[in-house]
Amino acid sequence: MSKFTETYPDCEFVQQVVAQIPWGHNIVLMDKIANPEERKWYIEKSAQNGWSRNVLVHQIESGLYQRQVLHFWGISII
């Protein structure tokens, strides 16, 4: 629980976005994603698309954020 409060110190953000997905999804995101913007993007996409935890893990490991968001803005990750 302390990792959760360290990861999401903004209470308003937690109630609005993080509460939209199951607890297991939040654990995956805290363990796998360090960038707060990327984590928020995955939270929103997971809620919008109804991803299971396995689908969320697959999307993270396949680099969906890098392919969709960073490519859209022309940002290189190399």
CSV table of C-alpha atoms in Angstrom, one decimal, residues 26-64:
chain,number,residue,atom,x,y,z
A,26,ASN,CA,-2.6,-1.0,-10.7
A,27,ILE,CA,-0.1,-3.5,-9.3
A,28,VAL,CA,1.1,-4.4,-12.8
A,29,LEU,CA,1.4,-0.7,-13.8
A,30,MET,CA,3.3,0.2,-10.6
A,31,ASP,CA,5.7,-2.7,-11.2
A,32,LYS,CA,6.3,-2.2,-15.0
A,33,ILE,CA,5.8,1.5,-15.8
A,34,ALA,CA,8.0,4.2,-14.2
A,35,ASN,CA,6.8,7.2,-16.3
A,36,PRO,CA,3.6,8.8,-14.8
A,37,GLU,CA,2.3,9.9,-18.1
A,38,GLU,CA,2.7,6.5,-19.7
A,39,ARG,CA,1.1,4.9,-16.6
A,40,LYS,CA,-1.9,7.2,-16.9
A,41,TRP,CA,-2.2,6.5,-20.6
A,42,TYR,CA,-2.3,2.7,-19.9
A,43,ILE,CA,-4.9,3.3,-17.1
A,44,GLU,CA,-7.1,5.2,-19.5
A,45,LYS,CA,-6.7,2.7,-22.4
A,46,SER,CA,-7.3,-0.2,-20.1
A,47,ALA,CA,-10.6,1.3,-18.8
A,48,GLN,CA,-11.7,2.4,-22.2
A,49,ASN,CA,-11.1,-1.0,-23.8
A,50,GLY,CA,-11.9,-3.3,-20.9
A,51,TRP,CA,-8.5,-5.0,-21.0
A,52,SER,CA,-7.9,-8.0,-18.8
A,53,ARG,CA,-4.7,-7.9,-16.7
A,54,ASN,CA,-3.1,-10.3,-19.2
A,55,VAL,CA,-4.0,-8.0,-22.1
A,56,LEU,CA,-2.6,-5.0,-20.2
A,57,VAL,CA,0.7,-6.9,-19.6
A,58,HIS,CA,0.9,-7.9,-23.3
A,59,GLN,CA,0.2,-4.3,-24.4
A,60,ILE,CA,3.0,-3.0,-22.1
A,61,GLU,CA,5.5,-5.6,-23.1
A,62,SER,CA,4.7,-5.1,-26.8
A,63,GLY,CA,5.4,-1.3,-26.4
A,64,LEU,CA,1.9,-0.1,-27.4
